[in-house]
mmCIF file of N, CA and C in Angstrom:
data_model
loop_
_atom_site.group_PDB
_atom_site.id
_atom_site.type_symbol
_atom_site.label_atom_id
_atom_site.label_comp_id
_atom_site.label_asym_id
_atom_site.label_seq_id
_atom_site.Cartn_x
_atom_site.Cartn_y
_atom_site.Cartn_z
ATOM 1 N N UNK J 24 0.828 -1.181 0.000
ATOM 2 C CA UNK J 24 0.000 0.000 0.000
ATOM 3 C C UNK J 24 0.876 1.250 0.000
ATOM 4 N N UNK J 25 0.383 2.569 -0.009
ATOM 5 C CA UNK J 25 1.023 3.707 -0.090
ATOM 6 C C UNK J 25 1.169 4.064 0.690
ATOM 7 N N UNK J 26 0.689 3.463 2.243
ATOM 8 C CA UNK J 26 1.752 4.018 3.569
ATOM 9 C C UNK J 26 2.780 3.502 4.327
ATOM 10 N N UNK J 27 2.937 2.015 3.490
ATOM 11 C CA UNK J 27 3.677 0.962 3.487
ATOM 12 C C UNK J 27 4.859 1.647 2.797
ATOM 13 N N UNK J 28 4.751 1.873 1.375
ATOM 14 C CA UNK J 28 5.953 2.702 0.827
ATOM 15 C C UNK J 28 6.493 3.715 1.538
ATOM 16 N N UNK J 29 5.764 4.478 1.501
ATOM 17 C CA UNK J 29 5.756 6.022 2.341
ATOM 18 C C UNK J 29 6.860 5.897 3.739
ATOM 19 N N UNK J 30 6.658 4.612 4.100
ATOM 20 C CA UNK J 30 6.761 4.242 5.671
ATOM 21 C C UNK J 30 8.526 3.781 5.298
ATOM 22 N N UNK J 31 8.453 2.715 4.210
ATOM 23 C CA UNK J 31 10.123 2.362 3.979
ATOM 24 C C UNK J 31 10.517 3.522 3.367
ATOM 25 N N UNK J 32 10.210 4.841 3.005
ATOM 26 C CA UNK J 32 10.855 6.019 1.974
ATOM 27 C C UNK J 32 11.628 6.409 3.317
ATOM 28 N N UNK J 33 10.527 6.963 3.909
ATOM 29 C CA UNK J 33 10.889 7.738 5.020
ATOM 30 C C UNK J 33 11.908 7.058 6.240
ATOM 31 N N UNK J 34 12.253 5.348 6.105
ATOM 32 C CA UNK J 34 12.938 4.585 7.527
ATOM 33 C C UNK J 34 14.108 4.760 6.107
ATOM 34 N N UNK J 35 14.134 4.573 4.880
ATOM 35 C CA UNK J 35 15.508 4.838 4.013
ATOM 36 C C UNK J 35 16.232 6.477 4.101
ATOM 37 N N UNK J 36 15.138 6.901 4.147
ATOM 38 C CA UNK J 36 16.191 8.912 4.120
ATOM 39 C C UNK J 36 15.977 8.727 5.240
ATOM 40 N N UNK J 37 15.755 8.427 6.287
ATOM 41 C CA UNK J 37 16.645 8.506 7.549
ATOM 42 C C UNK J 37 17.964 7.634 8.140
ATOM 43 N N UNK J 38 18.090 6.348 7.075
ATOM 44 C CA UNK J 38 18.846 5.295 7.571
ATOM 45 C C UNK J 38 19.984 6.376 6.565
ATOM 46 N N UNK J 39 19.847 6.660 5.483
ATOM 47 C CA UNK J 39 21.152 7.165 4.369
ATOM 48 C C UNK J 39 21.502 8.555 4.638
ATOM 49 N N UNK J 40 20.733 9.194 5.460
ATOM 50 C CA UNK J 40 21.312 10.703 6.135
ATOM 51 C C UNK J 40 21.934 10.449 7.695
ATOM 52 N N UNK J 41 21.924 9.089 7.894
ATOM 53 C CA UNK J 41 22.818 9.437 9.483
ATOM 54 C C UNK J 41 23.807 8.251 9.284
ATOM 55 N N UNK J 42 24.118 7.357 8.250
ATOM 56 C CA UNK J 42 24.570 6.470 8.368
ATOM 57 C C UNK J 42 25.291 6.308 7.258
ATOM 58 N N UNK J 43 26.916 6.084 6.993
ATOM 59 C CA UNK J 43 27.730 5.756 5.646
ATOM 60 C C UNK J 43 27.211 4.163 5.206
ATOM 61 N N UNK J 44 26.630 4.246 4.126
ATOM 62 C CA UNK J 44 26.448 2.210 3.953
ATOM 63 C C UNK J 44 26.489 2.537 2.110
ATOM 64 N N UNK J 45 27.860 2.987 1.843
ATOM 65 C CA UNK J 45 28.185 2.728 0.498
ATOM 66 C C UNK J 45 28.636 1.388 0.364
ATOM 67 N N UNK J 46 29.223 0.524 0.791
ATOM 68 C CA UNK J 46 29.432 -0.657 0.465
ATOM 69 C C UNK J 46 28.404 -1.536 0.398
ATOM 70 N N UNK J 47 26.919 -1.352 1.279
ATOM 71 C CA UNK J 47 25.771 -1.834 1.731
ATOM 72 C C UNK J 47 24.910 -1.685 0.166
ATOM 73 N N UNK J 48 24.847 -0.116 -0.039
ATOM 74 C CA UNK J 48 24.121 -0.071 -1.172
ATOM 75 C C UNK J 48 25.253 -0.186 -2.872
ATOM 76 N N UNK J 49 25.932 -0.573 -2.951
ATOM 77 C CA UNK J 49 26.954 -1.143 -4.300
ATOM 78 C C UNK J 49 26.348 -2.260 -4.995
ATOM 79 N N UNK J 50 25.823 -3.407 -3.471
ATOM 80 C CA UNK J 50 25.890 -4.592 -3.593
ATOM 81 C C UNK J 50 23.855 -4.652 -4.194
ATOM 82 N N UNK J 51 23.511 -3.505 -3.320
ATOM 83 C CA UNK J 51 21.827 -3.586 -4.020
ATOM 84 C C UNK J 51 21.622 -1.937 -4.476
ATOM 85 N N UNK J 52 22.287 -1.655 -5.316
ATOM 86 C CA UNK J 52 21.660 -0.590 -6.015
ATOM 87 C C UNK J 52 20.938 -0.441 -7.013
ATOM 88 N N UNK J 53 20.999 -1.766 -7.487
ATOM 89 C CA UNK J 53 19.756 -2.248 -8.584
ATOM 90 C C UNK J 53 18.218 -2.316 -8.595
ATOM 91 N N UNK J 54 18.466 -2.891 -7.092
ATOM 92 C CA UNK J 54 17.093 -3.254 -6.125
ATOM 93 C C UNK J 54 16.532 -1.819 -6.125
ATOM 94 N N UNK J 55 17.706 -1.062 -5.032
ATOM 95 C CA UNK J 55 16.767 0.052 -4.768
ATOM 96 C C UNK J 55 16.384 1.191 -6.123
ATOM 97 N N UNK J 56 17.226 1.219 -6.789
ATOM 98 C CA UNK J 56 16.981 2.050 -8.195
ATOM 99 C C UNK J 56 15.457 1.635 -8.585
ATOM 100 N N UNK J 57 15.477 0.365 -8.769
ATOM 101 C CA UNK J 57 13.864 -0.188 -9.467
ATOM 102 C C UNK J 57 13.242 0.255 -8.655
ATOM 103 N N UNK J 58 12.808 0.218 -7.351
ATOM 104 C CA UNK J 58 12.371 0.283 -6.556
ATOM 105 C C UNK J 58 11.929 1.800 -6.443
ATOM 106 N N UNK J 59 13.226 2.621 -6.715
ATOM 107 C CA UNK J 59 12.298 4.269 -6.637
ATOM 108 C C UNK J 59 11.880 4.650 -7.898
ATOM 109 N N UNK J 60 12.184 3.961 -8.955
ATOM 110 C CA UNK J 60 12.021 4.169 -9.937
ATOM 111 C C UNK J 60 9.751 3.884 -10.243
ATOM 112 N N UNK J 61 9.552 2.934 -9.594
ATOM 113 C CA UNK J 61 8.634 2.572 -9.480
ATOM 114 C C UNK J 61 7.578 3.968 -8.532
ATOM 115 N N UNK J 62 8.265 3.944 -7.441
ATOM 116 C CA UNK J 62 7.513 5.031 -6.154
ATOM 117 C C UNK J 62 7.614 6.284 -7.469
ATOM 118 N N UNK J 63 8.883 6.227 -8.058
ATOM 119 C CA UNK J 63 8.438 7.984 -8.946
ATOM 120 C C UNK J 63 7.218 8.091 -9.847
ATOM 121 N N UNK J 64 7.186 6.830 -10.123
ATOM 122 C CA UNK J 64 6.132 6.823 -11.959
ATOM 123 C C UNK J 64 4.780 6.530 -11.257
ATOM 124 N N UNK J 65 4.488 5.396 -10.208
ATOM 125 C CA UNK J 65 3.355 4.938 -9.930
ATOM 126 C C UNK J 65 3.070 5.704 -8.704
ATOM 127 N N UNK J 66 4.194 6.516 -7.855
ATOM 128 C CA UNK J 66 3.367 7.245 -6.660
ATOM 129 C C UNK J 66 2.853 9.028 -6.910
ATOM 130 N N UNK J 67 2.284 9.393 -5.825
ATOM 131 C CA UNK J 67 1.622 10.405 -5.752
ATOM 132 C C UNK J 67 2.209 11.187 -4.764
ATOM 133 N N UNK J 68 2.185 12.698 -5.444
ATOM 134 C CA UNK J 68 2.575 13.349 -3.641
ATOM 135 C C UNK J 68 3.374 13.036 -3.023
ATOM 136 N N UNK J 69 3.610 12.897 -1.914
ATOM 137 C CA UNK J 69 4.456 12.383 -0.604
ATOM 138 C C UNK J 69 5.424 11.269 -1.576
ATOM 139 N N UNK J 70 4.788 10.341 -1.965
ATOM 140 C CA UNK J 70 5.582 9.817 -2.120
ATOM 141 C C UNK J 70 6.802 9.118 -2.828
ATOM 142 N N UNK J 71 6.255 10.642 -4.485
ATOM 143 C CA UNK J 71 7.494 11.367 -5.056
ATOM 144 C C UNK J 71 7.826 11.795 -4.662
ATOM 145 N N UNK J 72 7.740 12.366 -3.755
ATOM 146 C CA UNK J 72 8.778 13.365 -2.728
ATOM 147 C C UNK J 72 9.857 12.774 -1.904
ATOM 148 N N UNK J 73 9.315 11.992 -1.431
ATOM 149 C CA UNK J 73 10.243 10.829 -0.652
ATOM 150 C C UNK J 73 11.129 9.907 -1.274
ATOM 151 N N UNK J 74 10.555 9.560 -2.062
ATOM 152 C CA UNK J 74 11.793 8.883 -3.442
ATOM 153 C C UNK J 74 12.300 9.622 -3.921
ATOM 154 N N UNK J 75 12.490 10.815 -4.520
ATOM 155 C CA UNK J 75 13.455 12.180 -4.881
ATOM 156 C C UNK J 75 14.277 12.314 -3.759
ATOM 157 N N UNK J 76 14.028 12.517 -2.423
ATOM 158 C CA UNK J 76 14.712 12.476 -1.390
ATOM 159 C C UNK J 76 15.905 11.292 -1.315
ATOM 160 N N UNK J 77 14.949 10.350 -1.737
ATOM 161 C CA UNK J 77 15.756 8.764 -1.581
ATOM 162 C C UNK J 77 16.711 8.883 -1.949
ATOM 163 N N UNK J 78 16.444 9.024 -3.490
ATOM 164 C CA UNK J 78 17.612 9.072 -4.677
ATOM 165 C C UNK J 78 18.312 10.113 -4.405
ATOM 166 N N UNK J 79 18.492 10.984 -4.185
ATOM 167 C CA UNK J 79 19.409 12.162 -3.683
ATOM 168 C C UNK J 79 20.721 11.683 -3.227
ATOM 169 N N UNK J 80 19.596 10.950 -1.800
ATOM 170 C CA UNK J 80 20.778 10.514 -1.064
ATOM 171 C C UNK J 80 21.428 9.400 -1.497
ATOM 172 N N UNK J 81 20.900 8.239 -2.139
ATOM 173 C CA UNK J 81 21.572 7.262 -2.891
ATOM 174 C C UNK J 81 22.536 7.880 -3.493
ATOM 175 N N UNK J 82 22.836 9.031 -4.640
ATOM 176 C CA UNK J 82 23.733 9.230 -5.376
ATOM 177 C C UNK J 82 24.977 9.699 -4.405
ATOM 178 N N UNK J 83 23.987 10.902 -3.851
ATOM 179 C CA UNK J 83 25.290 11.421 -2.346
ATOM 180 C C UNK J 83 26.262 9.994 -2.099
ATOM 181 N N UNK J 84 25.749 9.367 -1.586
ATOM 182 C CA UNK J 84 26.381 7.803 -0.703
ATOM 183 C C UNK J 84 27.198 7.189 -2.319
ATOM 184 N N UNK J 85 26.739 6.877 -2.920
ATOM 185 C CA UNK J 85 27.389 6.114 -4.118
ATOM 186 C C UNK J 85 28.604 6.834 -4.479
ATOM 187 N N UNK J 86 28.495 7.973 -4.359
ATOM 188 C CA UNK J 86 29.818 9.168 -4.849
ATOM 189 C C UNK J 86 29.653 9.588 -6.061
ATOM 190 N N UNK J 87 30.955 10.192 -6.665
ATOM 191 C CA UNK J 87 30.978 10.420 -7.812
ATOM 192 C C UNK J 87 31.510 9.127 -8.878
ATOM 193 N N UNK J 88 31.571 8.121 -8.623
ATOM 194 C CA UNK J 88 31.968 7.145 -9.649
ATOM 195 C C UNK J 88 31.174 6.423 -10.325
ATOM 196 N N UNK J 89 31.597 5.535 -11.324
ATOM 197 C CA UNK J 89 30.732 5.003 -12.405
ATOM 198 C C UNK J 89 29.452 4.553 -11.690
ATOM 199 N N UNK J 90 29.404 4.559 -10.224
ATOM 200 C CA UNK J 90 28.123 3.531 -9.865
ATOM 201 C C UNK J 90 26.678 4.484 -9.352
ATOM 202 N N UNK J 91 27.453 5.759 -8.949
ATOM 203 C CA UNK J 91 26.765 7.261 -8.829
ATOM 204 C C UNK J 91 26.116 7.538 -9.813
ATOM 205 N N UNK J 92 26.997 7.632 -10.985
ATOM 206 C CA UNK J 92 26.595 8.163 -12.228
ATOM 207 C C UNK J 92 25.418 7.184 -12.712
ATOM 208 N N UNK J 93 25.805 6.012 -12.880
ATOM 209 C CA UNK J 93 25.042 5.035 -13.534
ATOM 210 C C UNK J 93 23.453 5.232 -12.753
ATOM 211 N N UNK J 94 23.219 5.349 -11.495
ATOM 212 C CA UNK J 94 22.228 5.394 -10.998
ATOM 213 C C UNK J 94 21.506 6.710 -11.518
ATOM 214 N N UNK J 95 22.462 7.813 -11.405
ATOM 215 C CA UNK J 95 21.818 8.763 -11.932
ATOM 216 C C UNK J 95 21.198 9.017 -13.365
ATOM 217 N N UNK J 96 21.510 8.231 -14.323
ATOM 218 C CA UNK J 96 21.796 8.632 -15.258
ATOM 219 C C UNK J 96 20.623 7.759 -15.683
ATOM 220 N N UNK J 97 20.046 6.656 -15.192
ATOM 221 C CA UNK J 97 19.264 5.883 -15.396
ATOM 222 C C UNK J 97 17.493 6.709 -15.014
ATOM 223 N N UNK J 98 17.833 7.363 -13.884
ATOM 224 C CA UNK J 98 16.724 7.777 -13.521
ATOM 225 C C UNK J 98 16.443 9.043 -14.023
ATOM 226 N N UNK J 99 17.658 10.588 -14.673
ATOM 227 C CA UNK J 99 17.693 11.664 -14.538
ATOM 228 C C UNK J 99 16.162 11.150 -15.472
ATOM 229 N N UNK J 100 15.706 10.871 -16.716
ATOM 230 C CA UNK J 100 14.474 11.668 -17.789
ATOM 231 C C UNK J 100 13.517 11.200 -16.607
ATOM 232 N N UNK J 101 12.774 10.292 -15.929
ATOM 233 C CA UNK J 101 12.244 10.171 -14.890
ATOM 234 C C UNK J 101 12.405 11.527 -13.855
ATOM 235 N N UNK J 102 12.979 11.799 -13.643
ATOM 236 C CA UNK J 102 13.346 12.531 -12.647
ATOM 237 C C UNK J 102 12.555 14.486 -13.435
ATOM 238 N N UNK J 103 13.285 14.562 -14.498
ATOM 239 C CA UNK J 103 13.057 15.753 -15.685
ATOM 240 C C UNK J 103 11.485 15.608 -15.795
ATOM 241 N N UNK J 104 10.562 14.343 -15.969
ATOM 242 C CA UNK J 104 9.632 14.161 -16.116
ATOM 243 C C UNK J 104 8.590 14.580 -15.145
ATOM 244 N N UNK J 105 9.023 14.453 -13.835
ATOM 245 C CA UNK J 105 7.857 14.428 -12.881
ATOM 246 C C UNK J 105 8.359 16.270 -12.728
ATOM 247 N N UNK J 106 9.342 16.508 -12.714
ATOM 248 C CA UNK J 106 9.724 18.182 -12.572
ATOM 249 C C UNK J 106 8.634 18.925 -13.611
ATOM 250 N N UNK J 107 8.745 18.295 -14.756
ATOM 251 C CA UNK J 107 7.531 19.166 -15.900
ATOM 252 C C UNK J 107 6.467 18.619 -15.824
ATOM 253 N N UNK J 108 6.162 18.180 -15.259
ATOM 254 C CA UNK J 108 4.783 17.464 -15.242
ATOM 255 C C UNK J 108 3.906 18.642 -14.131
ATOM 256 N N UNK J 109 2.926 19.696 -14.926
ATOM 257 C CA UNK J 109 2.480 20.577 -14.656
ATOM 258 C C UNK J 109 0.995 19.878 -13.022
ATOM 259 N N UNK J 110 0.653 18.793 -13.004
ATOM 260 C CA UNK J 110 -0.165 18.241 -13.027
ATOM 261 C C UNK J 110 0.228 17.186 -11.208
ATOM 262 N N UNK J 111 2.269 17.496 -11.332
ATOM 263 C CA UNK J 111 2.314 16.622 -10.490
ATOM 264 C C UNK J 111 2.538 18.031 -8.564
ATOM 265 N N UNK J 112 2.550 17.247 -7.600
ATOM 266 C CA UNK J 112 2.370 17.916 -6.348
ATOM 267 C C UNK J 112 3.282 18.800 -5.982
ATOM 268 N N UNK J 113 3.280 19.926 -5.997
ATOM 269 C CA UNK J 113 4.844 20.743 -5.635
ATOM 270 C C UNK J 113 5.605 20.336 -4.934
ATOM 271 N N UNK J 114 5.329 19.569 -3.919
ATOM 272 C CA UNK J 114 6.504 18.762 -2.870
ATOM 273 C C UNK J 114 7.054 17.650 -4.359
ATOM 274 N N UNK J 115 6.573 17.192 -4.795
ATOM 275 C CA UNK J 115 7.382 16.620 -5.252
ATOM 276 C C UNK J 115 8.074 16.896 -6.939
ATOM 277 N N UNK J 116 7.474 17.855 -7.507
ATOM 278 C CA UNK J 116 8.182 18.776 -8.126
ATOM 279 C C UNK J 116 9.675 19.584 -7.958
ATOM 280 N N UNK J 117 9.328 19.671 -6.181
ATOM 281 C CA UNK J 117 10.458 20.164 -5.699
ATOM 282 C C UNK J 117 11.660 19.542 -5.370
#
């Protein structure tokens, strides 16, 4: 459900803003990529917002190397998309 998501968005941007686990997420950055990739296209509100948050911090933690980039680079038109999307919630526009 969507407070089920909402609920792991929010226990992930708090676990990846107080805690270094780049070696943690190397090994599943696939997982979680699909995973917000999904909360961006199929969620609403809050909880594009919270997956934008996610991914933020995923890239932060990954660094600048091929595995940063790659994440980013996979999601940026996703990402460009929900920004122009006149239609979507300013929190998560933002």
């Amino acid at each position: 459900s969507a407070k089920t998501r909402q609920a792991a968005l929010q226990s992930l941007r708090l676990a990846l803003s107080s805690k270094t686990l780049s070696e943690f997420l190397l090994e599943r950055r696939l997982t979680l990529t699909d995973s917000l990739e999904k909360c961006l296209k199929k969620g609403k509100g809050e909880e594009q917002a919270l997956a934008g948050t996610v991914l933020t911090l995923l890239c932060l933690q990954m660094g600048s190397g091929p595995e940063g980039e790659e994440v980013f680079r996979s999601l940026k038109p996703l990402l460009v998309s929900v920004l122009t999307d006149g239609t979507a919630s300013p929190a998560a526009r933002q």
